[in-house]
XYZ file of C-alpha atoms in Angstrom:
708
model
C 2.228 66.095 158.386
C 2.712 67.138 154.747
C -0.059 69.708 154.915
C 0.520 73.216 153.632
C 0.743 75.926 156.259
C -0.497 78.588 153.818
C -4.004 79.131 152.439
C -5.157 76.659 149.811
C -5.993 77.888 146.292
C -9.648 77.299 146.991
C -9.688 79.391 150.163
C -12.222 82.177 149.599
C -11.121 84.257 152.558
C -9.098 87.445 152.111
C -5.453 86.732 151.303
C -2.867 87.391 153.963
C -0.643 90.370 152.973
C 3.010 89.711 153.760
C 5.970 92.030 153.066
C 8.016 90.890 150.084
C 11.684 90.743 151.053
C 14.248 91.644 148.414
C 16.791 88.925 147.755
C 20.132 89.558 149.423
C 22.708 91.208 147.203
C 25.127 88.750 145.671
C 28.864 89.291 145.832
C 30.406 90.218 142.520
C 32.628 87.469 141.230
C 33.531 89.803 138.375
C 35.342 92.074 140.824
C 37.693 89.233 141.686
C 38.330 88.544 138.019
C 39.046 92.212 137.414
C 41.405 92.350 140.401
C 43.262 89.358 138.983
C 43.562 91.012 135.574
C 44.845 94.273 137.094
C 47.382 92.374 139.192
C 48.475 90.576 136.030
C 48.995 93.920 134.288
C 51.292 95.064 137.096
C 53.227 91.805 136.747
C 53.699 92.537 133.034
C 54.874 96.045 133.893
C 57.417 94.591 136.308
C 58.651 92.164 133.625
C 59.007 95.057 131.185
C 61.102 97.039 133.680
C 63.182 93.967 134.569
C 63.932 93.389 130.877
C 65.227 96.951 130.584
C 67.366 96.582 133.714
C 68.968 93.361 132.538
C 69.487 94.200 128.855
C 69.847 97.994 128.889
C 67.285 98.351 126.104
C 63.647 97.378 125.753
C 60.362 98.209 124.065
C 59.444 101.852 124.616
C 56.985 102.384 127.497
C 53.476 101.104 126.765
C 51.910 104.159 128.325
C 49.348 106.480 126.645
C 51.234 109.605 127.728
C 54.097 108.554 125.436
C 51.802 109.545 122.549
C 52.801 113.164 123.177
C 56.076 112.417 121.383
C 54.103 112.098 118.157
C 52.212 115.349 118.727
C 55.430 117.264 119.354
C 58.049 115.551 117.203
C 56.315 113.039 114.922
C 57.658 110.042 116.845
C 55.778 106.741 116.679
C 56.371 104.578 119.740
C 54.747 101.655 121.528
C 52.728 104.007 123.721
C 51.128 105.675 120.689
C 50.211 102.357 119.065
C 48.751 101.073 122.324
C 46.717 104.263 122.861
C 45.313 104.174 119.320
C 44.339 100.515 119.720
C 42.717 101.233 123.097
C 40.632 104.073 121.649
C 39.732 102.002 118.605
C 38.551 99.101 120.745
C 36.524 101.532 122.873
C 34.619 102.576 119.754
C 33.384 98.978 119.575
C 33.374 97.618 123.125
C 32.801 100.779 125.119
C 35.003 102.127 127.877
C 36.468 98.778 128.907
C 40.117 99.816 129.218
C 39.503 102.107 132.204
C 37.915 99.257 134.139
C 40.180 96.390 133.135
C 43.513 97.759 131.939
C 44.472 100.929 133.848
C 47.030 100.773 136.666
C 45.607 103.974 138.207
C 42.162 102.347 138.391
C 43.786 99.452 140.232
C 45.107 101.897 142.845
C 41.709 103.573 143.114
C 39.819 100.286 143.476
C 42.269 99.128 146.128
C 41.867 102.433 147.973
C 38.070 102.181 147.871
C 38.159 98.586 149.099
C 40.384 99.541 152.046
C 38.178 102.526 152.916
C 35.101 100.300 152.869
C 36.879 97.860 155.167
C 37.184 100.592 157.814
C 33.591 101.706 157.364
C 34.121 104.685 155.041
C 31.926 104.744 151.932
C 33.219 107.411 149.508
C 30.524 109.729 148.222
C 30.791 110.782 144.567
C 30.676 114.454 143.643
C 28.949 115.743 140.528
C 30.015 118.930 138.818
C 28.866 120.409 135.539
C 32.187 122.144 134.910
C 34.887 119.852 136.278
C 33.361 116.944 134.372
C 34.884 118.440 131.199
C 38.429 118.730 132.643
C 39.585 115.294 131.340
C 38.602 116.337 127.814
C 40.522 119.618 128.161
C 43.576 117.801 129.485
C 43.450 115.357 126.564
C 43.263 118.148 123.989
C 46.046 120.082 125.718
C 48.407 117.125 125.926
C 47.815 115.311 122.652
C 46.281 117.740 120.153
C 47.383 121.243 121.088
C 51.054 120.719 120.034
C 49.868 119.566 116.603
C 47.472 122.462 116.049
C 50.127 124.949 117.166
C 52.603 123.588 114.613
C 49.939 123.641 111.910
C 49.076 127.266 112.697
C 52.779 128.133 112.599
C 53.196 126.178 109.342
C 56.017 124.311 111.057
C 54.767 120.735 111.248
C 57.480 118.092 111.534
C 58.874 117.122 108.131
C 58.784 113.368 108.565
C 57.571 110.684 110.938
C 60.069 108.445 112.690
C 59.690 105.465 114.973
C 61.242 104.785 118.365
C 59.878 101.382 119.241
C 62.877 100.590 121.436
C 64.635 102.710 124.037
C 67.569 102.561 126.406
C 66.267 105.516 128.436
C 63.147 103.745 129.686
C 62.603 105.994 132.712
C 63.249 109.290 130.920
C 59.609 110.422 130.789
C 58.531 108.987 134.159
C 58.620 110.830 137.488
C 61.152 110.032 140.184
C 60.261 108.048 143.297
C 58.914 110.819 145.546
C 56.573 112.399 142.926
C 55.393 108.916 141.893
C 54.477 107.988 145.467
C 52.699 111.314 146.007
C 50.778 110.870 142.742
C 49.555 107.424 143.733
C 48.567 108.621 147.208
C 46.596 111.593 145.863
C 45.056 109.778 142.866
C 44.283 106.846 145.122
C 43.282 107.311 148.747
C 42.883 111.088 148.871
C 40.943 111.464 145.618
C 38.722 108.478 146.422
C 37.881 109.746 149.909
C 37.250 113.352 148.844
C 35.877 112.946 145.303
C 34.335 109.474 145.494
C 35.004 106.192 143.691
C 36.924 106.738 140.442
C 37.355 110.369 141.574
C 40.575 110.879 139.632
C 39.051 109.338 136.489
C 36.176 111.830 136.440
C 38.123 115.000 137.266
C 41.756 114.587 136.270
C 42.500 111.723 133.864
C 43.281 113.013 130.335
C 42.795 109.584 128.769
C 39.166 109.683 129.886
C 38.838 112.716 127.629
C 39.123 110.348 124.665
C 37.609 107.192 126.124
C 34.421 108.957 127.291
C 33.405 110.333 123.858
C 34.476 107.083 122.146
C 32.220 105.153 124.533
C 29.210 107.157 123.332
C 29.716 105.677 119.839
C 30.127 102.052 120.933
C 27.310 99.642 119.918
C 28.215 97.108 122.628
C 26.717 98.195 125.944
C 25.178 96.859 129.137
C 21.511 96.252 128.325
C 18.411 94.994 130.156
C 15.599 92.487 129.740
C 12.020 92.670 131.039
C 13.103 90.677 134.106
C 14.408 93.848 135.772
C 12.370 94.842 138.836
C 14.372 97.967 139.757
C 15.812 96.447 142.939
C 18.859 98.748 142.757
C 21.484 96.063 143.393
C 23.249 97.063 140.177
C 23.588 100.696 141.251
C 24.838 99.665 144.698
C 27.528 97.472 143.124
C 28.684 100.057 140.562
C 32.039 101.656 141.380
C 31.779 104.134 138.487
C 29.040 106.228 140.142
C 26.426 105.242 137.528
C 22.759 104.922 138.546
C 22.390 101.721 136.584
C 18.822 100.810 137.547
C 17.506 104.226 136.467
C 19.385 104.233 133.175
C 18.317 100.762 132.059
C 14.716 101.561 133.032
C 14.679 104.771 131.034
C 16.934 103.898 128.087
C 17.084 100.117 128.035
C 20.862 100.296 128.388
C 23.579 102.087 130.348
C 24.316 105.326 128.479
C 26.468 107.134 131.055
C 29.976 107.741 129.554
C 31.411 107.100 133.002
C 30.512 103.388 132.784
C 33.805 101.470 132.704
C 32.301 98.088 131.814
C 33.431 96.504 135.086
C 30.367 94.196 134.774
C 29.785 94.143 138.529
C 26.194 95.226 137.888
C 25.640 92.303 135.510
C 27.116 89.862 137.999
C 25.065 90.923 141.045
C 21.669 91.193 139.344
C 19.426 88.698 141.198
C 17.168 88.271 138.146
C 19.976 88.028 135.554
C 18.234 90.906 133.778
C 21.420 92.721 132.725
C 23.631 91.527 129.900
C 26.229 92.809 127.423
C 24.641 93.203 124.000
C 24.752 94.989 120.659
C 22.414 97.805 119.732
C 22.210 101.537 119.194
C 25.149 103.523 120.631
C 24.497 105.733 123.638
C 24.322 109.021 121.752
C 21.552 107.602 119.490
C 19.569 105.927 122.271
C 16.178 107.489 122.986
C 14.317 107.487 126.250
C 11.676 104.751 126.485
C 9.656 106.629 129.111
C 9.518 110.198 130.318
C 9.799 111.533 133.816
C 11.462 108.505 135.407
C 14.211 110.526 137.048
C 12.886 113.558 138.877
C 15.177 115.756 140.919
C 14.250 116.070 144.551
C 12.777 119.369 145.690
C 15.443 121.203 147.674
C 16.117 124.787 148.573
C 18.430 124.916 145.568
C 15.907 123.356 143.181
C 14.834 126.659 141.620
C 18.421 127.705 141.067
C 19.154 124.394 139.387
C 16.134 124.763 137.139
C 17.306 128.205 136.038
C 20.944 127.174 135.675
C 20.462 125.656 132.230
C 20.415 129.092 130.586
C 23.843 130.055 131.942
C 25.468 126.642 132.195
C 26.914 126.653 128.686
C 28.186 130.211 129.062
C 29.908 129.262 132.322
C 31.294 126.111 130.711
C 32.696 128.061 127.753
C 34.421 130.582 130.027
C 35.815 127.786 132.175
C 37.199 125.972 129.120
C 38.863 129.159 127.868
C 40.343 129.870 131.312
C 41.666 126.310 131.618
C 43.559 126.509 128.343
C 45.052 129.863 129.386
C 46.245 128.365 132.671
C 47.598 125.234 130.971
C 49.455 127.145 128.242
C 50.500 129.911 130.617
C 52.580 127.493 132.655
C 54.447 126.418 129.506
C 55.047 130.082 128.595
C 56.008 131.030 132.173
C 53.002 133.388 132.093
C 54.866 135.863 129.918
C 53.177 137.728 127.077
C 51.450 135.278 124.749
C 52.296 135.612 121.054
C 49.365 135.975 118.684
C 49.895 132.389 117.529
C 49.360 131.106 121.073
C 46.078 133.009 121.389
C 44.964 131.549 118.068
C 45.761 128.040 119.289
C 43.868 128.625 122.548
C 40.877 129.845 120.553
C 40.966 126.730 118.342
C 41.221 124.424 121.369
C 38.387 126.243 123.143
C 36.064 125.992 120.156
C 36.892 122.335 119.624
C 36.348 121.518 123.312
C 32.954 123.246 123.355
C 31.921 121.380 120.196
C 32.990 118.001 121.598
C 31.349 118.713 124.962
C 28.095 119.478 123.151
C 28.290 116.480 120.799
C 29.166 113.971 123.513
C 27.287 115.421 126.462
C 25.662 112.033 126.993
C 22.065 110.991 127.479
C 22.340 110.234 131.187
C 20.739 112.558 133.710
C 23.017 113.028 136.685
C 21.685 114.749 139.757
C 23.712 117.838 140.604
C 25.027 118.374 144.122
C 25.856 122.031 143.539
C 24.028 125.028 142.187
C 25.499 126.684 139.110
C 26.972 129.496 141.228
C 28.580 126.978 143.571
C 29.896 125.033 140.592
C 31.482 128.205 139.204
C 33.204 128.792 142.552
C 34.368 125.163 142.543
C 35.824 125.605 139.052
C 37.525 128.871 140.021
C 39.130 127.248 143.062
C 40.337 124.412 140.812
C 42.128 126.918 138.554
C 43.660 128.698 141.557
C 44.952 125.406 142.933
C 46.425 124.545 139.519
C 48.248 127.882 139.431
C 49.664 127.366 142.908
C 50.696 123.740 142.871
C 51.520 122.666 139.308
C 55.294 122.360 139.047
C 55.840 123.284 142.703
C 59.380 122.291 143.761
C 59.637 120.254 140.551
C 57.463 117.610 142.246
C 53.942 118.241 140.962
C 53.657 117.161 137.335
C 50.592 117.932 135.225
C 48.576 114.765 135.911
C 49.408 114.896 139.605
C 48.395 118.574 139.663
C 45.013 117.790 138.068
C 43.990 115.363 140.792
C 45.499 117.464 143.564
C 43.769 120.648 142.377
C 40.362 118.929 142.234
C 40.776 117.608 145.782
C 41.943 120.941 147.186
C 39.217 122.868 145.345
C 36.487 120.627 146.756
C 37.824 121.085 150.291
C 38.094 124.859 149.855
C 34.586 124.918 148.409
C 33.262 123.623 151.716
C 35.005 126.449 153.554
C 33.065 128.864 151.338
C 29.834 126.886 151.752
C 30.143 127.169 155.528
C 29.501 130.883 155.091
C 26.386 130.314 152.990
C 24.570 127.236 154.249
C 22.900 126.653 157.566
C 23.493 122.907 157.387
C 26.568 121.377 155.828
C 28.377 118.046 155.908
C 31.677 116.965 154.420
C 30.996 113.319 153.685
C 30.147 111.865 157.116
C 31.484 114.884 159.060
C 28.786 117.347 160.131
C 30.348 120.784 159.832
C 27.327 122.969 160.473
C 23.830 122.424 161.832
C 21.049 124.999 162.104
C 23.512 127.814 161.413
C 25.826 126.701 164.224
C 29.348 125.453 163.483
C 29.893 122.044 165.023
C 33.048 120.703 166.626
C 34.017 118.956 163.377
C 33.437 122.253 161.571
C 35.881 124.111 163.803
C 38.463 121.365 163.297
C 37.846 121.565 159.542
C 38.390 125.350 159.555
C 41.537 125.053 161.679
C 43.032 122.451 159.338
C 42.240 124.635 156.344
C 43.786 127.657 158.046
C 47.054 125.780 158.499
C 46.938 124.494 154.936
C 46.013 127.996 153.741
C 49.278 129.363 155.158
C 51.164 126.669 153.257
C 49.189 127.459 150.087
C 49.939 131.197 150.350
C 53.615 130.444 150.906
C 53.603 128.074 147.925
C 51.886 130.721 145.796
C 54.657 133.220 146.585
C 57.395 130.682 145.808
C 55.613 129.705 142.619
C 55.162 133.327 141.529
C 58.837 134.205 141.894
C 59.959 130.899 140.405
C 57.825 131.422 137.288
C 58.929 135.045 137.137
C 62.577 133.935 137.217
C 61.922 131.445 134.410
C 60.333 134.142 132.276
C 63.187 136.571 132.916
C 65.692 133.879 132.068
C 64.311 133.627 128.553
C 64.197 137.412 128.126
C 67.767 137.813 129.405
C 69.156 135.080 127.155
C 67.396 136.548 124.104
C 68.675 140.076 124.765
C 72.214 138.876 125.504
C 72.315 136.847 122.273
C 71.130 139.876 120.296
C 73.393 142.447 121.988
C 75.614 141.709 125.024
C 75.859 145.474 125.597
C 72.070 145.996 125.752
C 71.535 148.749 128.363
C 68.384 147.020 129.630
C 70.265 143.824 130.525
C 71.552 144.925 133.988
C 68.023 145.808 135.096
C 66.633 142.472 133.906
C 69.507 140.588 135.569
C 68.854 142.383 138.875
C 65.155 141.451 138.713
C 66.021 137.870 137.874
C 68.460 137.634 140.776
C 65.901 139.025 143.224
C 63.285 136.521 142.082
C 65.617 133.519 142.145
C 67.077 134.504 145.513
C 63.572 134.768 146.996
C 62.870 131.213 145.838
C 66.206 130.038 147.197
C 65.848 131.747 150.571
C 62.197 130.982 151.295
C 61.536 127.701 149.567
C 60.729 124.724 151.774
C 62.966 122.607 149.567
C 66.649 122.737 150.449
C 68.772 125.051 148.304
C 72.367 126.118 148.698
C 72.598 128.728 151.503
C 68.835 128.458 152.080
C 67.606 130.158 155.264
C 64.268 128.366 155.487
C 65.091 125.004 153.963
C 63.847 121.882 155.697
C 66.860 119.610 155.928
C 64.729 116.598 156.829
C 63.180 116.423 153.346
C 64.374 113.533 151.142
C 67.499 114.073 149.058
C 65.519 114.105 145.798
C 63.398 116.967 147.128
C 66.372 118.989 148.329
C 67.814 119.320 144.840
C 66.796 122.266 142.752
C 69.220 122.481 139.893
C 67.572 125.066 137.674
C 67.389 127.783 140.309
C 71.104 127.484 141.013
C 71.779 127.448 137.295
C 69.922 130.724 136.771
C 71.655 132.361 139.713
C 75.108 131.365 138.529
C 74.289 132.440 134.977
C 73.171 135.890 136.121
C 76.061 136.344 138.551
C 78.292 135.464 135.616
C 76.726 138.183 133.475
C 77.558 140.623 136.278
C 81.173 139.412 136.237
C 80.943 137.842 139.706
C 82.866 134.690 138.782
C 83.904 134.001 142.389
C 80.224 133.819 143.411
C 79.460 131.598 140.422
C 82.256 129.183 141.255
C 81.293 128.982 144.943
C 77.596 128.353 144.196
C 78.293 125.701 141.601
C 80.750 123.844 143.810
C 78.292 123.865 146.720
C 75.419 122.621 144.565
C 77.546 119.882 142.973
C 78.602 118.746 146.449
C 74.901 118.499 147.345
C 74.007 116.877 144.027
C 77.008 115.080 142.443
C 74.901 113.847 139.510
C 74.150 117.389 138.312
C 75.886 117.210 134.918
C 74.697 120.627 133.682
C 76.183 122.206 136.808
C 79.512 120.538 136.100
C 79.405 121.912 132.558
C 78.762 125.421 133.902
C 81.553 125.106 136.490
C 83.954 123.751 133.878
C 83.237 126.653 131.529
C 83.620 129.149 134.389
C 86.995 127.715 135.372
C 88.135 127.596 131.744
C 87.160 131.247 131.285
C 89.319 132.124 134.302
C 92.229 130.214 132.736
C 92.030 127.323 135.246
C 92.125 124.666 132.519
C 93.461 121.833 134.680
C 90.723 122.342 137.269
C 88.110 122.576 134.507
C 89.350 119.298 133.010
C 89.180 117.543 136.383
C 85.639 118.815 137.084
C 84.364 117.710 133.686
C 86.183 114.386 133.719
C 84.830 113.589 137.189
C 81.347 114.350 135.854
C 81.622 111.431 133.422
C 81.673 109.054 136.403
C 78.181 110.251 137.334
C 76.759 111.017 133.876
C 78.647 109.104 131.155
C 75.784 109.608 128.676
C 75.693 113.406 128.948
C 76.637 114.671 125.480
C 77.210 118.317 126.446
C 79.552 117.253 129.250
C 81.667 115.269 126.796
C 81.686 118.087 124.243
C 82.961 120.639 126.758
C 85.516 118.196 128.124
C 86.766 117.821 124.567
C 87.120 121.599 124.215
C 89.133 121.833 127.439
C 91.320 118.864 126.436
C 92.040 120.539 123.105
C 92.996 123.759 124.913
C 95.420 121.827 127.152
C 97.043 120.148 124.136
C 95.438 116.709 124.369
C 93.887 116.851 120.896
C 93.580 113.074 120.553
C 91.656 112.926 123.833
C 89.486 115.778 122.578
C 88.706 113.862 119.367
C 87.585 110.873 121.444
C 85.204 113.033 123.488
C 83.784 114.809 120.411
C 83.053 111.464 118.738
C 81.327 110.208 121.891
C 79.228 113.394 122.142
C 78.047 113.078 118.526
C 77.211 109.408 119.048
C 75.083 110.329 122.074
C 73.384 113.264 120.350
C 73.617 113.502 116.576
C 72.120 117.012 116.627
C 75.149 118.523 118.426
C 76.579 120.489 115.528
C 79.072 122.321 117.738
C 80.672 118.983 118.645
C 80.811 118.032 114.955
C 82.527 121.331 114.052
C 84.996 120.931 116.931
C 85.743 117.370 115.779
C 86.394 118.548 112.230
C 88.747 121.250 113.458
C 90.614 118.763 115.693
C 90.972 116.298 112.792
C 92.369 119.100 110.670
C 94.925 119.964 113.356
C 96.064 116.324 113.642
C 96.637 116.024 109.893
C 93.446 114.193 108.885
C 91.965 116.691 106.373
C 89.961 114.149 104.362
C 87.990 112.955 107.396
C 87.736 116.561 108.567
C 86.073 117.506 105.262
C 83.529 114.684 105.661
C 82.645 115.715 109.214
C 82.482 119.436 108.452
C 80.347 118.862 105.361
C 77.883 116.996 107.593
C 77.874 120.000 109.916
C 77.126 122.375 107.038
C 74.340 120.116 105.774
C 72.844 119.996 109.268
C 72.958 123.781 109.746
C 73.473 125.970 106.708
C 73.795 129.050 108.955
C 76.790 127.682 110.909
C 79.637 129.984 109.854
C 82.333 128.119 111.810
C 81.457 124.911 109.965
C 81.759 126.638 106.566
C 85.007 128.428 107.395
C 86.748 125.312 108.733
C 85.408 123.292 105.782
C 86.915 125.804 103.381
C 90.197 125.663 105.291
C 90.239 121.836 105.052
C 89.498 121.994 101.319
C 92.468 124.320 100.840
C 94.711 121.853 102.703
C 93.823 119.011 100.286
C 94.151 121.315 97.274
C 90.452 121.653 96.404
C 90.739 125.389 95.838
C 87.622 125.801 93.691
C 85.495 124.042 96.287
C 87.114 126.144 99.026
C 86.310 129.381 97.180
C 82.672 128.317 96.792
C 82.403 127.324 100.462
C 84.002 130.512 101.798
C 82.121 132.775 99.390
C 78.863 131.251 100.631
C 80.035 131.818 104.204
C 80.560 135.510 103.425
C 77.127 135.738 101.852
C 75.414 134.078 104.832
C 77.246 136.372 107.263
C 76.492 139.538 105.306
C 80.129 140.043 104.151
C 81.584 141.530 107.381
C 85.111 143.008 106.979
C 86.793 140.799 109.599
C 85.455 137.600 108.029
C 86.362 138.830 104.531
C 89.940 139.389 105.709
C 90.100 135.891 107.250
C 88.768 134.338 104.031
C 91.361 136.198 101.992
C 94.159 134.836 104.198
C 92.863 131.255 103.881
C 92.579 131.456 100.101
C 96.053 132.979 99.860
C 97.442 129.431 100.075
C 95.693 128.610 96.794
C 97.472 131.241 94.766
């Protein structure tokens, strides 16, 4: 009829009160754009790898972890340039790279999407202490090597560039560790730690991107059209309470915001936008008391935790750096320089954590005491699993340790809380353990046995590594050191425990699982230590048997072939040594040490021209191999090429002024060409460097006799 069904404006009766329905949440179109961009990045990665496969050489990996080459050796590569540009752009645009350019984020977003499809909504965890782990990892990986060299006054002399490489995969993990890393950083971390769980607890790049984001003037901001509907927070995959932050600060100030822009896209009032203004660390609250923590039985403890939180954080930071550096030092005695570096890193981390703490107020799920337990379990898990079976690299260990620590924390909480859930699983209610709780405890008991076993294997493996260094140092100083037999016995016991009880397959292993993939069943270093120590005890038959068995299991083990070749050569089996080393070139043609030792054996069997060819190839592969250069000079001298021998040996002396063999053979070559004055200078310097020992003085006198 055209008449209005509602009251007219002139109706004086009381208005009818109807509930106001919130508009339905819009789907984020931005998520589809981001998915397309991330897929495109993986396509570019595939093209990069394909270029290397087809040409044999390509641009060095565009991966932030490659920046460690600069920290350790002063090498500028594509990864370093990319990382610097990413951090620089973050200072302007905010933390955009994590949301739009990271392949790990792509895996995490895919994992979250799949979990949501089966009805599982990951719940984020919030920890005061583990939130700083990405910063600690960043300092440890990228800054600690530099500060250590500065403290030792041994910083690299010059900077060099390696923008291209033929060994593209050298710094990347093999297939099995890569798959495990993606599974843990993806599905497992997302389910246990929540969306972007690996980013917030294990990613070292976040340690730089988070602080840089706090300085960025471009942020997600809000207009007066916002009505606090909460759609933005529901759409956020970075665990940011967007509606609370924009209400209180007028912009998103949480350093965890990855600028995915889903919140902007789903806002029904178009109240959110990307704009320029004060950076997060200079943004003041517009109102007070907007975010109030709920009253819970742990509320009082949380209120009191502020006094001890920084003390706990400082201790945790110090402990983390000890654990990180301890692995590199095989948990042997730290030199004073290492303690100084740990102190510098700890102080710097505390300063940065204080400066870039952020303005956001995140509700805490744990009391301070529970957070301390969580952090302690994280360190224990790092000690147990980092480097285990040569499969768990540092970044993989970070994510894995956070996941395991959070699961173990709930085992401890079952003893303390009357009611407890693990995500949607109810473990305990009214003090009574539920069926899911018993299943949870049983699963952790089984995993606990594996963890204890892994801890024992890890302990003896690290102990063997530490003893290896001590044994090599003592043997180099004095082969007749009376303490050497005791150290060798301890090393053998440790390495044999690892070999006999490891779940990875070793030669003669009693407990090895033969069903594990071939890449897991190889453990070259352990066999190398065992053969080295059996060799020091004179048990050459044991050494030969072990090396042959391990090479049969792992034909590509070039270092093992070198060891077997040297063992056979020492026993006088030169033909067998030559065959072993020559066969190794079929599997590892680019192994410089293999070629050098093959050259030595060829020279001993009379094939000096073949030896010269191998020495040249070894030097071409590794220009730092001075022993190969000296051997080449000696071989050239034997074949009547003294002029070229002088050139090569002079290069060896210039590379290592302490190399006595290089100086002696150089002097001998100079005598052959009649340069007696130069020979006297060279050999006199050799005597001075060596401390004028009688046997060397006699040899020098015989060489110079040809000049009289």
